[in-house]
mmCIF file of N, CA and C in Angstrom:
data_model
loop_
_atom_site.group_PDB
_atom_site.id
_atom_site.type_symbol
_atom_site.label_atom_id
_atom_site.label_comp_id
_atom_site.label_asym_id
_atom_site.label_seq_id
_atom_site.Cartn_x
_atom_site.Cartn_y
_atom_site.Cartn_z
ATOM 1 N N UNK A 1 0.839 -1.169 0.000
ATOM 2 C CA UNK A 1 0.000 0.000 0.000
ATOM 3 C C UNK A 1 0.892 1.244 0.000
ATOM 4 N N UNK A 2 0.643 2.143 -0.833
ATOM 5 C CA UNK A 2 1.313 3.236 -1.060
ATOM 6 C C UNK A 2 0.795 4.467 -1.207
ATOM 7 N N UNK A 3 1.523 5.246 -0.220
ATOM 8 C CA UNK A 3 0.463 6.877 0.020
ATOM 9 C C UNK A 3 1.523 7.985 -0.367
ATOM 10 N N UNK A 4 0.634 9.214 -0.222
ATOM 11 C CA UNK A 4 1.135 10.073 -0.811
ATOM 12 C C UNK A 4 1.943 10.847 -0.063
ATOM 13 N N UNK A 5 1.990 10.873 0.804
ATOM 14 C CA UNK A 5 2.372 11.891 2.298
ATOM 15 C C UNK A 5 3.766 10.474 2.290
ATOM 16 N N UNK A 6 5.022 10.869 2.838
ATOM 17 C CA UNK A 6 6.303 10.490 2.966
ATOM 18 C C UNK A 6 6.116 9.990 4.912
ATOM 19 N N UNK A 7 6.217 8.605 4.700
ATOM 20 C CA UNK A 7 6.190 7.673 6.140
ATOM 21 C C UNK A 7 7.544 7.049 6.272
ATOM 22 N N UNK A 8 7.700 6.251 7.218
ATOM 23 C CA UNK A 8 9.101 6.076 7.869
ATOM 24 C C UNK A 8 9.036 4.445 7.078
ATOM 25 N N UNK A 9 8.034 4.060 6.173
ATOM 26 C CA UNK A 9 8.066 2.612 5.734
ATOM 27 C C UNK A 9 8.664 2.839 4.259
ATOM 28 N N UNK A 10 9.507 3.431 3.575
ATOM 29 C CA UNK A 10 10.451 3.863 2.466
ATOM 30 C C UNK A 10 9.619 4.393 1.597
ATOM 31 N N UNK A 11 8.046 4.931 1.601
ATOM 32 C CA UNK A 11 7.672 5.465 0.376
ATOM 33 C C UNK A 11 8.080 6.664 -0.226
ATOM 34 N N UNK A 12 8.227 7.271 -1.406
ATOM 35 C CA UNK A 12 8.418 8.475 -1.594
ATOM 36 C C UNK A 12 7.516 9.471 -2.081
ATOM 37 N N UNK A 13 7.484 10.463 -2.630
ATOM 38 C CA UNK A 13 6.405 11.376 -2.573
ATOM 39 C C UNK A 13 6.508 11.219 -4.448
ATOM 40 N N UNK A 14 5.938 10.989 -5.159
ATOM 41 C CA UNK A 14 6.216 11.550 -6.914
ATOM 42 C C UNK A 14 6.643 12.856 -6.984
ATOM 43 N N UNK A 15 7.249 12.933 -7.853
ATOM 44 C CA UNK A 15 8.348 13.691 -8.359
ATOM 45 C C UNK A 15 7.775 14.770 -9.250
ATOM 46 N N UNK A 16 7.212 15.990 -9.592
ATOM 47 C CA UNK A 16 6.860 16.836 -10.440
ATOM 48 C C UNK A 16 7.705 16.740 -11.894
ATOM 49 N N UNK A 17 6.575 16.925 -12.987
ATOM 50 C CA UNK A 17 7.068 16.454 -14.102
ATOM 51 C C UNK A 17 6.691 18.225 -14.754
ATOM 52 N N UNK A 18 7.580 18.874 -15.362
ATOM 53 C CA UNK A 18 7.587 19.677 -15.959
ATOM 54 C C UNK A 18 9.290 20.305 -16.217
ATOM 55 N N UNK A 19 9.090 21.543 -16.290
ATOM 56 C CA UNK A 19 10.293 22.666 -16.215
ATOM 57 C C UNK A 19 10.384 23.382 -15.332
ATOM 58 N N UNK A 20 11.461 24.015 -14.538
ATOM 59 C CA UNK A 20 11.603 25.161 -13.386
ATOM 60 C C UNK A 20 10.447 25.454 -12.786
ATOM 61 N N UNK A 21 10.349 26.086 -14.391
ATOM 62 C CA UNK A 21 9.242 27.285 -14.290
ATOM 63 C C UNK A 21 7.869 27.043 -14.200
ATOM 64 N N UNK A 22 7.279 25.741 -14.458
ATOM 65 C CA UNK A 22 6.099 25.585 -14.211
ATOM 66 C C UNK A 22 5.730 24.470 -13.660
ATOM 67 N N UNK A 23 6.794 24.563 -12.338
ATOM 68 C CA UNK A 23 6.598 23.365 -11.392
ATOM 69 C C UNK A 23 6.633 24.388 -10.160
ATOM 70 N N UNK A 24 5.362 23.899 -9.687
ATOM 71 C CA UNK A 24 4.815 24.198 -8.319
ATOM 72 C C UNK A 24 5.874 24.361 -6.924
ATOM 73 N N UNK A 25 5.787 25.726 -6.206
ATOM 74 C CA UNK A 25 6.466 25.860 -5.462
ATOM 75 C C UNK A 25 8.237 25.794 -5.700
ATOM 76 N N UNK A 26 8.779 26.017 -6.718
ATOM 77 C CA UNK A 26 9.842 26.298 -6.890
ATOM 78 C C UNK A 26 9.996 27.661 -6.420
ATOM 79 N N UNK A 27 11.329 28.501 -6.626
ATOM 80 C CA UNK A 27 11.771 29.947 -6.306
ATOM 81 C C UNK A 27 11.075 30.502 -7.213
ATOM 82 N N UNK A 28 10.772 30.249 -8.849
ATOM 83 C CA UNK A 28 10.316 31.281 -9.833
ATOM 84 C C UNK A 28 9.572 30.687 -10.830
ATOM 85 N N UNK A 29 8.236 30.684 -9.791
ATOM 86 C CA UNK A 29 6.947 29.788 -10.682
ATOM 87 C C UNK A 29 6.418 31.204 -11.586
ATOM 88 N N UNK A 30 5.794 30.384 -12.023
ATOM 89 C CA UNK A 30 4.603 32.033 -13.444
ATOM 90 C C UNK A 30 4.598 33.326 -12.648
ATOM 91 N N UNK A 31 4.025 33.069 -11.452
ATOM 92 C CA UNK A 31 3.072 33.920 -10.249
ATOM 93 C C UNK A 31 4.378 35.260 -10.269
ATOM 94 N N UNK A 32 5.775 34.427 -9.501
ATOM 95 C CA UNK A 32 6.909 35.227 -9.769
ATOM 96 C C UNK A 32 7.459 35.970 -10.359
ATOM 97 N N UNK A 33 7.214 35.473 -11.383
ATOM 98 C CA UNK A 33 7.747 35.936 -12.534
ATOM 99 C C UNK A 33 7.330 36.876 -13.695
ATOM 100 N N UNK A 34 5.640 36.975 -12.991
ATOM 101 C CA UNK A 34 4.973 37.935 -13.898
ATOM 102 C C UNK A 34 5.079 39.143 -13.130
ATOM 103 N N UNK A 35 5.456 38.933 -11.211
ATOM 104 C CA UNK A 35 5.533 39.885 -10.552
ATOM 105 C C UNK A 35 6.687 40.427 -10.778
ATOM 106 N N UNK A 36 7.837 39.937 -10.896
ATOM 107 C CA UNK A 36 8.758 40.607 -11.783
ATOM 108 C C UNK A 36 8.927 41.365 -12.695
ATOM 109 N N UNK A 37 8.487 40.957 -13.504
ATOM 110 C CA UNK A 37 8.267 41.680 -14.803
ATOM 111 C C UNK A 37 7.003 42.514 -15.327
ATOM 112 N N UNK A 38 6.507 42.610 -13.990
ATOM 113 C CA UNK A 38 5.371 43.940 -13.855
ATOM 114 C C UNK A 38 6.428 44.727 -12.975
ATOM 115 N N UNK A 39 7.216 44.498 -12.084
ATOM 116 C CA UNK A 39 7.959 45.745 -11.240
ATOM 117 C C UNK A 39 9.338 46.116 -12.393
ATOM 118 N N UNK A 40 9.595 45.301 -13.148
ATOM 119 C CA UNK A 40 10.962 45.698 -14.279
ATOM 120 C C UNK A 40 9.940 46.604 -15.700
ATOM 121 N N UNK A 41 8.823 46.397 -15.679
ATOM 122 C CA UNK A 41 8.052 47.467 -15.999
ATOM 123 C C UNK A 41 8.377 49.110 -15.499
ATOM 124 N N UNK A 42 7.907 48.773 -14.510
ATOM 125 C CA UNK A 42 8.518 50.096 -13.640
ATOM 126 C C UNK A 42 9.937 51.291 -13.454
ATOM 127 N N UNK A 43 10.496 49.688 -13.524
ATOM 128 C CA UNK A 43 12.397 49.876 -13.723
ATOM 129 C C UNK A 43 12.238 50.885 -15.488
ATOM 130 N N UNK A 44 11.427 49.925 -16.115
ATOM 131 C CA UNK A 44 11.657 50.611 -17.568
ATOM 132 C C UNK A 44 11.213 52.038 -17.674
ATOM 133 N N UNK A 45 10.163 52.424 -16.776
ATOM 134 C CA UNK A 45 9.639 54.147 -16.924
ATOM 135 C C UNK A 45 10.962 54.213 -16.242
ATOM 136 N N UNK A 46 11.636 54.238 -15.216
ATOM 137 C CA UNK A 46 12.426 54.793 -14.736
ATOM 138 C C UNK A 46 13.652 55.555 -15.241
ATOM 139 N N UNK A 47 13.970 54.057 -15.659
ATOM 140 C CA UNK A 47 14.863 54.398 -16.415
ATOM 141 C C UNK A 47 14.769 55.357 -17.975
ATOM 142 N N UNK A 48 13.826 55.134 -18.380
ATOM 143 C CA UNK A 48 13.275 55.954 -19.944
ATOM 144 C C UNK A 48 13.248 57.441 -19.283
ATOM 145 N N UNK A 49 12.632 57.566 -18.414
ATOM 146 C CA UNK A 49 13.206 58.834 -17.393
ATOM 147 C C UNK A 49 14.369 59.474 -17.437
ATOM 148 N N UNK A 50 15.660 58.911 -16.617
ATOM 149 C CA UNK A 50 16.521 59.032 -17.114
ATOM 150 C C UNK A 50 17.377 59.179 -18.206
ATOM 151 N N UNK A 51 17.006 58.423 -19.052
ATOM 152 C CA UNK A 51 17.767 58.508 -20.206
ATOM 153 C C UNK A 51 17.026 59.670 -20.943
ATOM 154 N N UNK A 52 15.751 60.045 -20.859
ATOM 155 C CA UNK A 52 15.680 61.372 -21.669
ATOM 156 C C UNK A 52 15.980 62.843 -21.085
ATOM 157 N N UNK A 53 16.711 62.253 -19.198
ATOM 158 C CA UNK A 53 17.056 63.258 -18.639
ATOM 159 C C UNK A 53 18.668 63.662 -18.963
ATOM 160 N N UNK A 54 19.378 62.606 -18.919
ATOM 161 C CA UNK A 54 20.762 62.238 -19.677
ATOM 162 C C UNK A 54 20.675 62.896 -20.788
ATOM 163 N N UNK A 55 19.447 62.628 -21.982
ATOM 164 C CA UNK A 55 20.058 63.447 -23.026
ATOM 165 C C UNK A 55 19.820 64.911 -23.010
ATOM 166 N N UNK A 56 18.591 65.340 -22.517
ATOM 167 C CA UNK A 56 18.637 66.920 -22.166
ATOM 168 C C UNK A 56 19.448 67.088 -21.794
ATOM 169 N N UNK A 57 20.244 66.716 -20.643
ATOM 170 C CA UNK A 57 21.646 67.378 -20.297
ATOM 171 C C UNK A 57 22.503 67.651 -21.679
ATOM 172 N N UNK A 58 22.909 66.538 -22.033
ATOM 173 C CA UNK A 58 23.974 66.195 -22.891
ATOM 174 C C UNK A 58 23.539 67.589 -23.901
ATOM 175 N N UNK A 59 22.236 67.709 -24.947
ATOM 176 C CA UNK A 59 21.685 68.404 -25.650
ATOM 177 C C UNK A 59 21.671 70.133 -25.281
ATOM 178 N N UNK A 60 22.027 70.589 -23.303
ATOM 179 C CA UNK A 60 21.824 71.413 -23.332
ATOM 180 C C UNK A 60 23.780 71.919 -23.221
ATOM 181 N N UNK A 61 24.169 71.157 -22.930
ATOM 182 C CA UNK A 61 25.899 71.481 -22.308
ATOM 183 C C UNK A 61 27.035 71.050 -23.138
ATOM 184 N N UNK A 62 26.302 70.439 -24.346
ATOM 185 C CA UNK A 62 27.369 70.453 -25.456
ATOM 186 C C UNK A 62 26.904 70.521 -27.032
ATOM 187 N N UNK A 63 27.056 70.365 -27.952
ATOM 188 C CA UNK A 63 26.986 70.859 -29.165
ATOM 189 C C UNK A 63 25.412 71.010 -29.567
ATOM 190 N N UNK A 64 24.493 69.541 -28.503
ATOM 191 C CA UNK A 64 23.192 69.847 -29.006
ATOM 192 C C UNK A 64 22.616 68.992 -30.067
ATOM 193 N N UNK A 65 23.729 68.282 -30.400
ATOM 194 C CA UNK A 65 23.020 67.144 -31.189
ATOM 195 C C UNK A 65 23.049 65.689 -30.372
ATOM 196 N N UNK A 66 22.278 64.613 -30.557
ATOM 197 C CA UNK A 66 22.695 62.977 -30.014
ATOM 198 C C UNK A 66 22.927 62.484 -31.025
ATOM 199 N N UNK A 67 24.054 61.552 -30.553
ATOM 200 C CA UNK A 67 24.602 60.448 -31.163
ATOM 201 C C UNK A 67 24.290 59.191 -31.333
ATOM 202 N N UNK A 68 24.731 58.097 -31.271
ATOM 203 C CA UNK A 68 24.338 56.959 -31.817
ATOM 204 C C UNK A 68 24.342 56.406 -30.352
ATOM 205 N N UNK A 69 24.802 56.627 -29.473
ATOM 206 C CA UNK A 69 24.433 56.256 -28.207
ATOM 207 C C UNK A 69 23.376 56.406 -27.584
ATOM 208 N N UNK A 70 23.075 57.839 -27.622
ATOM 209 C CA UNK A 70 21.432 58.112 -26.990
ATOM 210 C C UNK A 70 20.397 57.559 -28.350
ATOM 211 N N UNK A 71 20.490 57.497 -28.802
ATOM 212 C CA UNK A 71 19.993 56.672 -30.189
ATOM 213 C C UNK A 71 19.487 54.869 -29.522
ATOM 214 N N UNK A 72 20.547 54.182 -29.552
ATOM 215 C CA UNK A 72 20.844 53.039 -28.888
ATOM 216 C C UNK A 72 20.449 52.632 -27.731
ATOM 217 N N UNK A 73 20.249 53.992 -26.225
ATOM 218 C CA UNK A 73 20.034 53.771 -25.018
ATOM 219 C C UNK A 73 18.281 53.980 -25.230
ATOM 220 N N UNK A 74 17.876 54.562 -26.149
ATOM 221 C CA UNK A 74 16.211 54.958 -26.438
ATOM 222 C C UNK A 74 15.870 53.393 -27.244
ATOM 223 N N UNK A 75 16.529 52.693 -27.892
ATOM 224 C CA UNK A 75 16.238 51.419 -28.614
ATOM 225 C C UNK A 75 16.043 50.669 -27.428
ATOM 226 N N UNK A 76 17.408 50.408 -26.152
ATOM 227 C CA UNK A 76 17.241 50.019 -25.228
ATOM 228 C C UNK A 76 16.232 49.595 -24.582
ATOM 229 N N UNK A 77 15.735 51.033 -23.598
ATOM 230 C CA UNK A 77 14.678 51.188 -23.510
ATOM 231 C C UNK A 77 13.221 50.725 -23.593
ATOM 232 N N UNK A 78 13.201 51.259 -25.510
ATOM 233 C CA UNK A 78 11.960 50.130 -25.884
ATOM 234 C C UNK A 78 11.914 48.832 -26.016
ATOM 235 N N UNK A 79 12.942 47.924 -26.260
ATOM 236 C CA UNK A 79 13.349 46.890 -25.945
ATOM 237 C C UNK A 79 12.859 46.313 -24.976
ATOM 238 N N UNK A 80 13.345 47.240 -23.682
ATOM 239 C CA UNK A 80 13.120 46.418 -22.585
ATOM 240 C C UNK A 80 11.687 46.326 -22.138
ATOM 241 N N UNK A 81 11.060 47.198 -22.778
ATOM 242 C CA UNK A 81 9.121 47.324 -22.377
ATOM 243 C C UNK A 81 8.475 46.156 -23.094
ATOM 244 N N UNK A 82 8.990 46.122 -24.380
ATOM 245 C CA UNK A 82 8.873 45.314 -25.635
ATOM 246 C C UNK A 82 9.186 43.539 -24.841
ATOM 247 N N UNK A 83 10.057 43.100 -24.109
ATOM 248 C CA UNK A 83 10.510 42.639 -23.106
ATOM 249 C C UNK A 83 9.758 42.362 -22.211
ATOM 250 N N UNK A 84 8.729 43.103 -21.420
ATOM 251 C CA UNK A 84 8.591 42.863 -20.067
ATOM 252 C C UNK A 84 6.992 42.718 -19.950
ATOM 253 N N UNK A 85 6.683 43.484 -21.466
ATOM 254 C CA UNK A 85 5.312 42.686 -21.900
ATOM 255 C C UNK A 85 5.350 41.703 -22.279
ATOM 256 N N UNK A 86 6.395 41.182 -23.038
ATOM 257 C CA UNK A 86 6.325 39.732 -23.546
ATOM 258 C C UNK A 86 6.626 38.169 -22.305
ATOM 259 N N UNK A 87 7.263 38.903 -21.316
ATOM 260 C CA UNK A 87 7.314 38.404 -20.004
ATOM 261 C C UNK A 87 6.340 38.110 -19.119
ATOM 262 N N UNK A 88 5.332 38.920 -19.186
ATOM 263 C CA UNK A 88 4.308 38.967 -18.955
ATOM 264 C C UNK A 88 3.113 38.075 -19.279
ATOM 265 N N UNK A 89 3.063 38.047 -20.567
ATOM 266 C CA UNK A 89 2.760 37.275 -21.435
ATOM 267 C C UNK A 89 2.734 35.753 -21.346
ATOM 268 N N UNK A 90 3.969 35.862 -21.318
ATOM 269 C CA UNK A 90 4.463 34.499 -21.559
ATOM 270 C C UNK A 90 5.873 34.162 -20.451
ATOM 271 N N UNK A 91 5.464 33.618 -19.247
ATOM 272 C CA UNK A 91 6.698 34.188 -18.146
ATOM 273 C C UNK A 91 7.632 33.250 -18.409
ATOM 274 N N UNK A 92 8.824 34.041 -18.838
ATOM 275 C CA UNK A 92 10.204 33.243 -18.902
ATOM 276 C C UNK A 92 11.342 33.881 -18.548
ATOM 277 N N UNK A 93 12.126 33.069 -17.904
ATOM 278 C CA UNK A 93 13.164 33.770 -17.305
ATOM 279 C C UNK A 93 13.732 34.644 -17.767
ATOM 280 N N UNK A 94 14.660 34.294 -18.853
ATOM 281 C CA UNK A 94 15.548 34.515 -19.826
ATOM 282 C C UNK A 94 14.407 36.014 -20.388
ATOM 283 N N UNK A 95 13.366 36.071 -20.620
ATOM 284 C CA UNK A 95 12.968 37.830 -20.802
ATOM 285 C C UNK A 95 12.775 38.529 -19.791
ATOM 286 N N UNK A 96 12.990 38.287 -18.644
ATOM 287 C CA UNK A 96 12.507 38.909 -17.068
ATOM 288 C C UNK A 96 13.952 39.478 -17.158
ATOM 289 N N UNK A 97 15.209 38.640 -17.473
ATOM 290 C CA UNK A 97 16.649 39.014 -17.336
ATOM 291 C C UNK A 97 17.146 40.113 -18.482
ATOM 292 N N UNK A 98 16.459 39.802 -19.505
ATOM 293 C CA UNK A 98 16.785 40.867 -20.765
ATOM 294 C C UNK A 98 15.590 41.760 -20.497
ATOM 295 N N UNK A 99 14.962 41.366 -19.890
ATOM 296 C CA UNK A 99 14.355 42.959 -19.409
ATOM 297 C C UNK A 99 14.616 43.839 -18.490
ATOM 298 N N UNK A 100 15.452 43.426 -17.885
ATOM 299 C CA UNK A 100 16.304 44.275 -16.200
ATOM 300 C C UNK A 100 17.709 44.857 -16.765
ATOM 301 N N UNK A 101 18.011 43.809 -18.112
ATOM 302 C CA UNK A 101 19.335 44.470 -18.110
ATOM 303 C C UNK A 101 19.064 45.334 -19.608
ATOM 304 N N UNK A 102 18.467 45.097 -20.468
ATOM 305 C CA UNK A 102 17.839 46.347 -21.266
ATOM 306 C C UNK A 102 17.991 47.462 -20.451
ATOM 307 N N UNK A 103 16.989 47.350 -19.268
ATOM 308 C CA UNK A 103 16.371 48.741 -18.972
ATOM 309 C C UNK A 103 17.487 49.773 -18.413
ATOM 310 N N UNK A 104 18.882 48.712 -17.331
ATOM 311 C CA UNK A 104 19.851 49.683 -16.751
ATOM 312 C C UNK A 104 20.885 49.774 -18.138
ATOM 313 N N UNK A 105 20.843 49.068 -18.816
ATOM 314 C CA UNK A 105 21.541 49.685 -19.958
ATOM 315 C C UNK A 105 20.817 50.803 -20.822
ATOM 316 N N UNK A 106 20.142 51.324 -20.503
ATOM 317 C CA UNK A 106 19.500 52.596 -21.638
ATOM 318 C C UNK A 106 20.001 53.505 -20.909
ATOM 319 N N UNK A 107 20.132 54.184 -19.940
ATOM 320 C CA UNK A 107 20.386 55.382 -19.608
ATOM 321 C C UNK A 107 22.372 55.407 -19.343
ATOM 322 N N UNK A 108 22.653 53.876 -18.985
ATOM 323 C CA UNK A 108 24.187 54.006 -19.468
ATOM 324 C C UNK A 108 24.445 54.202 -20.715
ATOM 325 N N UNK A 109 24.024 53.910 -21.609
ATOM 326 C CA UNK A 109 24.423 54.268 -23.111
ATOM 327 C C UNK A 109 24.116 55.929 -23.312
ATOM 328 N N UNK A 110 22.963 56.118 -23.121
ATOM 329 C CA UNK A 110 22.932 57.696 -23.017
ATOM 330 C C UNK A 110 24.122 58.338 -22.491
ATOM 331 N N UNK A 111 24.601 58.202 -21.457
ATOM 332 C CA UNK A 111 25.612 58.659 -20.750
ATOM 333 C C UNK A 111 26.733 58.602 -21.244
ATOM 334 N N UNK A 112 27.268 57.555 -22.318
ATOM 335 C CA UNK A 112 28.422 57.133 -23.004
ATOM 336 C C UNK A 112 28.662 58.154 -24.199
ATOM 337 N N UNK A 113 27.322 59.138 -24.773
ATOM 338 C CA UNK A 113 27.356 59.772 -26.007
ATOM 339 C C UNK A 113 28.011 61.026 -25.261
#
């Protein structure tokens, strides 16, 4: 006779059959991961913030034109929204991560022009 609950007579419990991510009670089930990537949402206004505060600077204290950097840190940017809806969407790690690091890379690239 064999139960489900783990007794001192050698049974074991079955084993969850899926991936990471959509096995119950792991560190970064769906639930996680959409909460993530609703707060790296956030990160992304933030940062889009910044980076159009970066280039006003840049635009007011030197020649006045942007370069291919603030160019690049605004691609960034949308990227990372582009990113964190699709995370959302569809929760996977690997876009929760290119959506955090999109987003602190847009206003460093701004900064680089």
């Amino acid at each position: 006779m064999t139960t489900d609950s783990s007794s001192s007579h050698g049974t074991t419990q079955p084993t969850p059959q899926g991936t990471p991510d959509t096995i119950p009670g792991t560190a970064l089930n769906s639930t996680n991961l959409r909460v993530l990537a609703g707060l790296g949402l956030l990160l992304v206004a933030v940062c889009t913030v910044a980076t159009m505060a970066v280039t006003l600077t840049d635009a007011i204290s030197d020649d006045g034109v942007g370069g291919a950097f603030v160019t690049a840190g605004f691609w960034a940017a949308g990227l990372a929204a582009l990113a964190g809806v699709a995370a959302l969407a569809v929760p996977r790690r690997t876009l929760v991560a290119a959506q955090y690091a999109l987003a602190v890379a847009a206003p460093l690239l701004a900064l680089m022009d």
